[in-house]
Amino acid sequence: MPDDTPATRPAYNRVMLKISGEALMGSQGFGLHPPTVERIAQEVKSVHDLGVEICMVIGGGNIFRGLQGSAQGMERTTADYMGMLATVMNALAMQSALESLGVFTRVISAIPMDQVCEPYIRRRAVRHLEKKRVVIFAAGTGNPYFTTDTAATLRANEMGCEAIFKGTKVDGVYDKDPVEHDDAVRYERISYDEVLAQHLGVMDASAIALARENDVPIIVFSLDEPGGFKGILAGEGTYTKVQ
């Protein structure tokens, strides 16, 4: 019989993994880098193999970022919709990588496009998770002016996720940019209010507020650290917990 003691049970049963679109472009300056997509898919599979139910939201900044388009004179709503479509492309790429590893995956879009993915229906999405399928939520909230951080927090709440894992290039939240400052200090734990007051840039303010209102912890960790995602669920690794 399998060992089901607390020491071997994952820390969370259902989680949201939020990553940026830039995480998929590897060393390239734009687009998708297939080996990087595959590496991240391997990380997701390692956690899925523990029996953890996984939701994902992937940004679209590696293809198109609505705010940048708006800053260059494009009408903001149009630019944001273009950014949402970029997230669908990233979600399909991740779905392909996961399914090549034998992980059943569903892409669910807030903007209906039945030929390529499912429309968002909450009960159907929950059922996919119960059947141990990885569910990737695409097209943000389906509304302009909302970031994929907010979309991830919204979907995490709707799906009943126990935590939001924010994969970044650094291993937690620091008091200043650790890339530019050698004396930057990493927080082990920090409150939602401190993140907002210090403008630490973990997620945008609306996402932090939504997580705070529903008491969903945010785990900030390095997506570049092999085994980091799985390690945290096993109670190991380096990260910052926002709660």
PDB file of C-alpha atoms in Angstrom:
ATOM      1  CA  MET A   1       0.000   0.000   0.000  1.00  0.00           C
ATOM      2  CA  PRO A   2       1.239   3.562  -0.713  1.00  0.00           C
ATOM      3  CA  ASP A   3       2.654   5.577   2.151  1.00  0.00           C
ATOM      4  CA  ASP A   4       0.060   8.256   2.906  1.00  0.00           C
ATOM      5  CA  THR A   5       1.618   9.731   6.013  1.00  0.00           C
ATOM      6  CA  PRO A   6       1.631  13.536   6.449  1.00  0.00           C
ATOM      7  CA  ALA A   7       5.380  13.582   5.712  1.00  0.00           C
ATOM      8  CA  THR A   8       4.829  12.353   2.163  1.00  0.00           C
ATOM      9  CA  ARG A   9       1.582  14.153   1.381  1.00  0.00           C
ATOM     10  CA  PRO A  10       1.935  17.349  -0.718  1.00  0.00           C
ATOM     11  CA  ALA A  11       1.425  20.614   1.134  1.00  0.00           C
ATOM     12  CA  TYR A  12      -1.470  21.540  -1.186  1.00  0.00           C
ATOM     13  CA  ASN A  13      -3.992  19.455  -3.080  1.00  0.00           C
ATOM     14  CA  ARG A  14      -5.054  22.012  -5.715  1.00  0.00           C
ATOM     15  CA  VAL A  15      -2.903  24.929  -6.840  1.00  0.00           C
ATOM     16  CA  MET A  16      -2.719  27.692  -9.423  1.00  0.00           C
ATOM     17  CA  LEU A  17       0.596  28.161 -11.251  1.00  0.00           C
ATOM     18  CA  LYS A  18       1.009  31.636 -12.739  1.00  0.00           C
ATOM     19  CA  ILE A  19       3.923  32.251 -15.089  1.00  0.00           C
ATOM     20  CA  SER A  20       4.741  35.098 -17.420  1.00  0.00           C
ATOM     21  CA  GLY A  21       4.826  34.763 -21.166  1.00  0.00           C
ATOM     22  CA  GLU A  22       8.464  35.873 -21.037  1.00  0.00           C
ATOM     23  CA  ALA A  23       9.260  32.670 -19.126  1.00  0.00           C
ATOM     24  CA  LEU A  24       8.551  30.710 -22.319  1.00  0.00           C
ATOM     25  CA  MET A  25      10.978  32.571 -24.567  1.00  0.00           C
ATOM     26  CA  GLY A  26      14.152  31.323 -22.879  1.00  0.00           C
ATOM     27  CA  SER A  27      17.224  33.211 -24.056  1.00  0.00           C
ATOM     28  CA  GLN A  28      15.372  34.554 -27.079  1.00  0.00           C
ATOM     29  CA  GLY A  29      14.082  38.088 -27.114  1.00  0.00           C
ATOM     30  CA  PHE A  30      10.682  37.138 -28.448  1.00  0.00           C
ATOM     31  CA  GLY A  31       8.262  34.257 -29.026  1.00  0.00           C
ATOM     32  CA  LEU A  32       8.393  30.661 -27.844  1.00  0.00           C
ATOM     33  CA  HIS A  33      11.532  28.608 -27.142  1.00  0.00           C
ATOM     34  CA  PRO A  34      10.414  24.945 -27.408  1.00  0.00           C
ATOM     35  CA  PRO A  35      13.129  23.512 -25.079  1.00  0.00           C
ATOM     36  CA  THR A  36      12.120  26.043 -22.397  1.00  0.00           C
ATOM     37  CA  VAL A  37       8.435  25.201 -22.807  1.00  0.00           C
ATOM     38  CA  GLU A  38       9.315  21.510 -22.468  1.00  0.00           C
ATOM     39  CA  ARG A  39      11.403  22.146 -19.341  1.00  0.00           C
ATOM     40  CA  ILE A  40       8.531  23.967 -17.647  1.00  0.00           C
ATOM     41  CA  ALA A  41       6.147  21.211 -18.710  1.00  0.00           C
ATOM     42  CA  GLN A  42       8.468  18.694 -17.013  1.00  0.00           C
ATOM     43  CA  GLU A  43       8.259  20.766 -13.805  1.00  0.00           C
ATOM     44  CA  VAL A  44       4.460  20.742 -13.995  1.00  0.00           C
ATOM     45  CA  LYS A  45       4.403  16.999 -14.659  1.00  0.00           C
ATOM     46  CA  SER A  46       6.597  16.308 -11.618  1.00  0.00           C
ATOM     47  CA  VAL A  47       4.008  18.015  -9.407  1.00  0.00           C
ATOM     48  CA  HIS A  48       1.086  16.431 -11.243  1.00  0.00           C
ATOM     49  CA  ASP A  49       2.662  13.017 -10.575  1.00  0.00           C
ATOM     50  CA  LEU A  50       2.330  13.733  -6.837  1.00  0.00           C
ATOM     51  CA  GLY A  51      -1.447  13.783  -7.284  1.00  0.00           C
ATOM     52  CA  VAL A  52      -1.745  17.571  -7.055  1.00  0.00           C
ATOM     53  CA  GLU A  53      -4.514  19.167  -9.128  1.00  0.00           C
ATOM     54  CA  ILE A  54      -3.013  21.985 -11.221  1.00  0.00           C
ATOM     55  CA  CYS A  55      -4.471  25.093 -12.845  1.00  0.00           C
ATOM     56  CA  MET A  56      -2.272  27.363 -14.948  1.00  0.00           C
ATOM     57  CA  VAL A  57      -2.390  30.898 -16.274  1.00  0.00           C
ATOM     58  CA  ILE A  58       0.329  32.036 -18.684  1.00  0.00           C
ATOM     59  CA  GLY A  59       0.895  35.651 -19.689  1.00  0.00           C
ATOM     60  CA  GLY A  60       1.340  36.779 -23.275  1.00  0.00           C
ATOM     61  CA  GLY A  61       4.193  39.258 -23.003  1.00  0.00           C
ATOM     62  CA  ASN A  62       6.535  37.132 -25.124  1.00  0.00           C
ATOM     63  CA  ILE A  63       4.209  37.722 -28.094  1.00  0.00           C
ATOM     64  CA  PHE A  64       2.267  40.910 -27.403  1.00  0.00           C
ATOM     65  CA  ARG A  65       1.680  43.089 -24.363  1.00  0.00           C
ATOM     66  CA  GLY A  66      -1.424  45.253 -24.366  1.00  0.00           C
ATOM     67  CA  LEU A  67       0.048  48.064 -22.284  1.00  0.00           C
ATOM     68  CA  GLN A  68       3.013  48.438 -24.611  1.00  0.00           C
ATOM     69  CA  GLY A  69       0.743  48.514 -27.630  1.00  0.00           C
ATOM     70  CA  SER A  70      -1.381  51.154 -25.949  1.00  0.00           C
ATOM     71  CA  ALA A  71       1.701  53.225 -25.108  1.00  0.00           C
ATOM     72  CA  GLN A  72       2.626  53.234 -28.790  1.00  0.00           C
ATOM     73  CA  GLY A  73      -0.695  54.770 -29.795  1.00  0.00           C
ATOM     74  CA  MET A  74      -2.899  51.701 -30.211  1.00  0.00           C
ATOM     75  CA  GLU A  75      -6.376  51.911 -28.689  1.00  0.00           C
ATOM     76  CA  ARG A  76      -6.133  50.252 -25.251  1.00  0.00           C
ATOM     77  CA  THR A  77      -9.086  47.876 -25.567  1.00  0.00           C
ATOM     78  CA  THR A  78      -7.871  46.550 -28.918  1.00  0.00           C
ATOM     79  CA  ALA A  79      -4.332  46.155 -27.574  1.00  0.00           C
ATOM     80  CA  ASP A  80      -5.590  44.231 -24.550  1.00  0.00           C
ATOM     81  CA  TYR A  81      -7.624  41.855 -26.702  1.00  0.00           C
ATOM     82  CA  MET A  82      -4.521  41.199 -28.808  1.00  0.00           C
ATOM     83  CA  GLY A  83      -2.653  40.394 -25.591  1.00  0.00           C
ATOM     84  CA  MET A  84      -5.417  37.949 -24.601  1.00  0.00           C
ATOM     85  CA  LEU A  85      -5.047  36.136 -27.926  1.00  0.00           C
ATOM     86  CA  ALA A  86      -1.300  35.848 -27.262  1.00  0.00           C
ATOM     87  CA  THR A  87      -2.066  33.999 -24.016  1.00  0.00           C
ATOM     88  CA  VAL A  88      -4.125  31.470 -25.981  1.00  0.00           C
ATOM     89  CA  MET A  89      -1.137  30.752 -28.211  1.00  0.00           C
ATOM     90  CA  ASN A  90       1.069  30.194 -25.153  1.00  0.00           C
ATOM     91  CA  ALA A  91      -1.561  27.971 -23.527  1.00  0.00           C
ATOM     92  CA  LEU A  92      -1.785  25.788 -26.634  1.00  0.00           C
ATOM     93  CA  ALA A  93       2.005  25.464 -26.718  1.00  0.00           C
ATOM     94  CA  MET A  94       2.061  24.370 -23.076  1.00  0.00           C
ATOM     95  CA  GLN A  95      -0.816  21.953 -23.671  1.00  0.00           C
ATOM     96  CA  SER A  96       1.130  20.347 -26.510  1.00  0.00           C
ATOM     97  CA  ALA A  97       4.256  20.020 -24.346  1.00  0.00           C
ATOM     98  CA  LEU A  98       2.339  18.513 -21.415  1.00  0.00           C
ATOM     99  CA  GLU A  99       0.414  16.040 -23.546  1.00  0.00           C
ATOM    100  CA  SER A 100       3.649  14.908 -25.201  1.00  0.00           C
ATOM    101  CA  LEU A 101       4.673  13.906 -21.651  1.00  0.00           C
ATOM    102  CA  GLY A 102       1.435  11.986 -21.123  1.00  0.00           C
ATOM    103  CA  VAL A 103      -0.334  14.627 -19.004  1.00  0.00           C
ATOM    104  CA  PHE A 104      -3.950  15.163 -20.055  1.00  0.00           C
ATOM    105  CA  THR A 105      -4.535  18.896 -20.411  1.00  0.00           C
ATOM    106  CA  ARG A 106      -7.419  21.225 -21.246  1.00  0.00           C
ATOM    107  CA  VAL A 107      -7.139  24.812 -22.468  1.00  0.00           C
ATOM    108  CA  ILE A 108     -10.124  26.894 -21.391  1.00  0.00           C
ATOM    109  CA  SER A 109     -10.528  30.359 -22.883  1.00  0.00           C
ATOM    110  CA  ALA A 110     -12.466  33.307 -21.503  1.00  0.00           C
ATOM    111  CA  ILE A 111     -13.008  34.309 -25.151  1.00  0.00           C
ATOM    112  CA  PRO A 112     -14.935  31.548 -26.962  1.00  0.00           C
ATOM    113  CA  MET A 113     -13.019  29.937 -29.831  1.00  0.00           C
ATOM    114  CA  ASP A 114     -14.479  26.458 -29.995  1.00  0.00           C
ATOM    115  CA  GLN A 115     -12.226  25.188 -32.776  1.00  0.00           C
ATOM    116  CA  VAL A 116      -9.101  25.385 -30.624  1.00  0.00           C
ATOM    117  CA  CYS A 117     -10.152  25.263 -26.953  1.00  0.00           C
ATOM    118  CA  GLU A 118     -13.081  25.058 -24.579  1.00  0.00           C
ATOM    119  CA  PRO A 119     -15.118  28.065 -23.405  1.00  0.00           C
ATOM    120  CA  TYR A 120     -14.947  28.891 -19.698  1.00  0.00           C
ATOM    121  CA  ILE A 121     -17.624  27.061 -17.716  1.00  0.00           C
ATOM    122  CA  ARG A 122     -16.705  26.870 -14.050  1.00  0.00           C
ATOM    123  CA  ARG A 123     -18.305  23.531 -13.226  1.00  0.00           C
ATOM    124  CA  ARG A 124     -16.746  21.901 -16.290  1.00  0.00           C
ATOM    125  CA  ALA A 125     -13.319  23.257 -15.334  1.00  0.00           C
ATOM    126  CA  VAL A 126     -13.694  21.897 -11.794  1.00  0.00           C
ATOM    127  CA  ARG A 127     -14.635  18.513 -13.227  1.00  0.00           C
ATOM    128  CA  HIS A 128     -11.494  18.458 -15.365  1.00  0.00           C
ATOM    129  CA  LEU A 129      -9.418  19.060 -12.231  1.00  0.00           C
ATOM    130  CA  GLU A 130     -11.226  16.288 -10.386  1.00  0.00           C
ATOM    131  CA  LYS A 131     -10.310  13.985 -13.275  1.00  0.00           C
ATOM    132  CA  LYS A 132      -6.647  14.972 -12.747  1.00  0.00           C
ATOM    133  CA  ARG A 133      -6.335  16.996 -15.936  1.00  0.00           C
ATOM    134  CA  VAL A 134      -4.146  20.081 -15.954  1.00  0.00           C
ATOM    135  CA  VAL A 135      -6.364  23.064 -16.768  1.00  0.00           C
ATOM    136  CA  ILE A 136      -4.800  26.071 -18.510  1.00  0.00           C
ATOM    137  CA  PHE A 137      -6.926  29.211 -18.379  1.00  0.00           C
ATOM    138  CA  ALA A 138      -6.346  31.476 -21.380  1.00  0.00           C
ATOM    139  CA  ALA A 139      -7.484  34.924 -22.565  1.00  0.00           C
ATOM    140  CA  GLY A 140      -7.295  36.451 -19.099  1.00  0.00           C
ATOM    141  CA  THR A 141     -10.662  37.353 -17.633  1.00  0.00           C
ATOM    142  CA  GLY A 142     -12.049  38.039 -21.104  1.00  0.00           C
ATOM    143  CA  ASN A 143     -12.091  41.759 -20.332  1.00  0.00           C
ATOM    144  CA  PRO A 144      -9.648  44.546 -21.202  1.00  0.00           C
ATOM    145  CA  TYR A 145      -7.863  46.486 -18.432  1.00  0.00           C
ATOM    146  CA  PHE A 146      -7.315  43.330 -16.354  1.00  0.00           C
ATOM    147  CA  THR A 147      -3.930  41.611 -16.175  1.00  0.00           C
ATOM    148  CA  THR A 148      -3.222  37.898 -16.251  1.00  0.00           C
ATOM    149  CA  ASP A 149      -2.192  38.218 -12.580  1.00  0.00           C
ATOM    150  CA  THR A 150      -5.758  39.238 -11.779  1.00  0.00           C
ATOM    151  CA  ALA A 151      -7.085  36.466 -14.035  1.00  0.00           C
ATOM    152  CA  ALA A 152      -4.953  33.894 -12.200  1.00  0.00           C
ATOM    153  CA  THR A 153      -6.190  35.064  -8.808  1.00  0.00           C
ATOM    154  CA  LEU A 154      -9.805  35.125  -9.981  1.00  0.00           C
ATOM    155  CA  ARG A 155      -9.636  31.608 -11.425  1.00  0.00           C
ATOM    156  CA  ALA A 156      -7.770  30.336  -8.350  1.00  0.00           C
ATOM    157  CA  ASN A 157     -10.646  31.521  -6.196  1.00  0.00           C
ATOM    158  CA  GLU A 158     -13.290  30.105  -8.522  1.00  0.00           C
ATOM    159  CA  MET A 159     -11.559  26.726  -8.655  1.00  0.00           C
ATOM    160  CA  GLY A 160     -11.009  26.562  -4.905  1.00  0.00           C
ATOM    161  CA  CYS A 161      -7.200  26.516  -5.190  1.00  0.00           C
ATOM    162  CA  GLU A 162      -5.351  26.389  -1.887  1.00  0.00           C
ATOM    163  CA  ALA A 163      -2.438  28.528  -3.096  1.00  0.00           C
ATOM    164  CA  ILE A 164      -1.182  30.564  -6.036  1.00  0.00           C
ATOM    165  CA  PHE A 165       2.361  29.757  -7.165  1.00  0.00           C
ATOM    166  CA  LYS A 166       3.976  32.692  -8.948  1.00  0.00           C
ATOM    167  CA  GLY A 167       6.984  31.487 -10.957  1.00  0.00           C
ATOM    168  CA  THR A 168       9.576  34.233 -11.518  1.00  0.00           C
ATOM    169  CA  LYS A 169      13.267  34.634 -12.336  1.00  0.00           C
ATOM    170  CA  VAL A 170      14.195  35.082  -8.648  1.00  0.00           C
ATOM    171  CA  ASP A 171      13.626  32.820  -5.656  1.00  0.00           C
ATOM    172  CA  GLY A 172      11.191  35.003  -3.754  1.00  0.00           C
ATOM    173  CA  VAL A 173      10.245  38.564  -2.863  1.00  0.00           C
ATOM    174  CA  TYR A 174      13.081  40.982  -2.063  1.00  0.00           C
ATOM    175  CA  ASP A 175      13.079  44.451  -0.542  1.00  0.00           C
ATOM    176  CA  LYS A 176      14.785  45.669  -3.742  1.00  0.00           C
ATOM    177  CA  ASP A 177      15.803  44.247  -7.090  1.00  0.00           C
ATOM    178  CA  PRO A 178      18.357  41.478  -6.292  1.00  0.00           C
ATOM    179  CA  VAL A 179      19.744  41.667  -9.834  1.00  0.00           C
ATOM    180  CA  GLU A 180      20.806  45.286  -9.351  1.00  0.00           C
ATOM    181  CA  HIS A 181      21.494  45.281  -5.595  1.00  0.00           C
ATOM    182  CA  ASP A 182      23.822  42.793  -3.907  1.00  0.00           C
ATOM    183  CA  ASP A 183      22.466  43.757  -0.482  1.00  0.00           C
ATOM    184  CA  ALA A 184      18.842  42.930  -1.361  1.00  0.00           C
ATOM    185  CA  VAL A 185      17.111  40.970   1.402  1.00  0.00           C
ATOM    186  CA  ARG A 186      14.666  38.167   0.676  1.00  0.00           C
ATOM    187  CA  TYR A 187      11.510  37.855   2.752  1.00  0.00           C
ATOM    188  CA  GLU A 188      10.539  34.419   4.056  1.00  0.00           C
ATOM    189  CA  ARG A 189       7.011  35.647   4.728  1.00  0.00           C
ATOM    190  CA  ILE A 190       5.318  38.950   4.067  1.00  0.00           C
ATOM    191  CA  SER A 191       1.743  40.178   4.365  1.00  0.00           C
ATOM    192  CA  TYR A 192      -0.490  41.277   1.506  1.00  0.00           C
ATOM    193  CA  ASP A 193      -0.636  44.758   3.022  1.00  0.00           C
ATOM    194  CA  GLU A 194       3.164  45.039   3.164  1.00  0.00           C
ATOM    195  CA  VAL A 195       3.430  44.027  -0.498  1.00  0.00           C
ATOM    196  CA  LEU A 196       0.936  46.735  -1.445  1.00  0.00           C
ATOM    197  CA  ALA A 197       2.422  49.412   0.825  1.00  0.00           C
ATOM    198  CA  GLN A 198       5.985  48.801  -0.393  1.00  0.00           C
ATOM    199  CA  HIS A 199       5.018  48.443  -4.076  1.00  0.00           C
ATOM    200  CA  LEU A 200       7.028  45.218  -4.282  1.00  0.00           C
ATOM    201  CA  GLY A 201       5.587  44.172  -7.636  1.00  0.00           C
ATOM    202  CA  VAL A 202       4.712  40.579  -6.734  1.00  0.00           C
ATOM    203  CA  MET A 203       1.445  40.937  -8.644  1.00  0.00           C
ATOM    204  CA  ASP A 204      -0.659  43.941  -9.536  1.00  0.00           C
ATOM    205  CA  ALA A 205      -2.664  45.577  -6.755  1.00  0.00           C
ATOM    206  CA  SER A 206      -6.039  44.166  -7.770  1.00  0.00           C
ATOM    207  CA  ALA A 207      -4.667  40.606  -7.779  1.00  0.00           C
ATOM    208  CA  ILE A 208      -3.093  41.059  -4.330  1.00  0.00           C
ATOM    209  CA  ALA A 209      -6.328  42.556  -2.966  1.00  0.00           C
ATOM    210  CA  LEU A 210      -8.397  39.685  -4.350  1.00  0.00           C
ATOM    211  CA  ALA A 211      -6.055  37.105  -2.822  1.00  0.00           C
ATOM    212  CA  ARG A 212      -6.175  38.954   0.508  1.00  0.00           C
ATOM    213  CA  GLU A 213      -9.971  39.122   0.556  1.00  0.00           C
ATOM    214  CA  ASN A 214     -10.208  35.356   0.047  1.00  0.00           C
ATOM    215  CA  ASP A 215      -7.140  34.408   2.118  1.00  0.00           C
ATOM    216  CA  VAL A 216      -5.349  32.604  -0.715  1.00  0.00           C
ATOM    217  CA  PRO A 217      -1.580  32.526  -0.078  1.00  0.00           C
ATOM    218  CA  ILE A 218       0.813  33.487  -2.885  1.00  0.00           C
ATOM    219  CA  ILE A 219       4.040  31.488  -3.125  1.00  0.00           C
ATOM    220  CA  VAL A 220       6.750  33.322  -5.076  1.00  0.00           C
ATOM    221  CA  PHE A 221       9.571  31.066  -6.293  1.00  0.00           C
ATOM    222  CA  SER A 222      12.143  30.718  -9.057  1.00  0.00           C
ATOM    223  CA  LEU A 223      10.898  28.933 -12.133  1.00  0.00           C
ATOM    224  CA  ASP A 224      14.524  28.604 -13.273  1.00  0.00           C
ATOM    225  CA  GLU A 225      15.414  26.388 -10.309  1.00  0.00           C
ATOM    226  CA  PRO A 226      15.100  22.724 -11.403  1.00  0.00           C
ATOM    227  CA  GLY A 227      12.688  20.875  -9.143  1.00  0.00           C
ATOM    228  CA  GLY A 228      11.722  24.066  -7.315  1.00  0.00           C
ATOM    229  CA  PHE A 229       7.973  23.737  -7.859  1.00  0.00           C
ATOM    230  CA  LYS A 230       7.906  20.135  -6.646  1.00  0.00           C
ATOM    231  CA  GLY A 231      10.281  20.889  -3.777  1.00  0.00           C
ATOM    232  CA  ILE A 232       8.025  23.545  -2.273  1.00  0.00           C
ATOM    233  CA  LEU A 233       5.073  21.152  -2.267  1.00  0.00           C
ATOM    234  CA  ALA A 234       7.304  18.706  -0.396  1.00  0.00           C
ATOM    235  CA  GLY A 235       8.085  21.393   2.196  1.00  0.00           C
ATOM    236  CA  GLU A 236      11.537  22.247   0.850  1.00  0.00           C
ATOM    237  CA  GLY A 237      13.153  24.880  -1.347  1.00  0.00           C
ATOM    238  CA  THR A 238      13.526  28.649  -1.239  1.00  0.00           C
ATOM    239  CA  TYR A 239      10.518  30.901  -1.670  1.00  0.00           C
ATOM    240  CA  THR A 240       8.509  33.733  -0.179  1.00  0.00           C
ATOM    241  CA  LYS A 241       5.000  33.223   1.147  1.00  0.00           C
ATOM    242  CA  VAL A 242       2.632  36.178   0.883  1.00  0.00           C
ATOM    243  CA  GLN A 243      -0.297  35.824   3.273  1.00  0.00           C
TER     244      GLN A 243
END
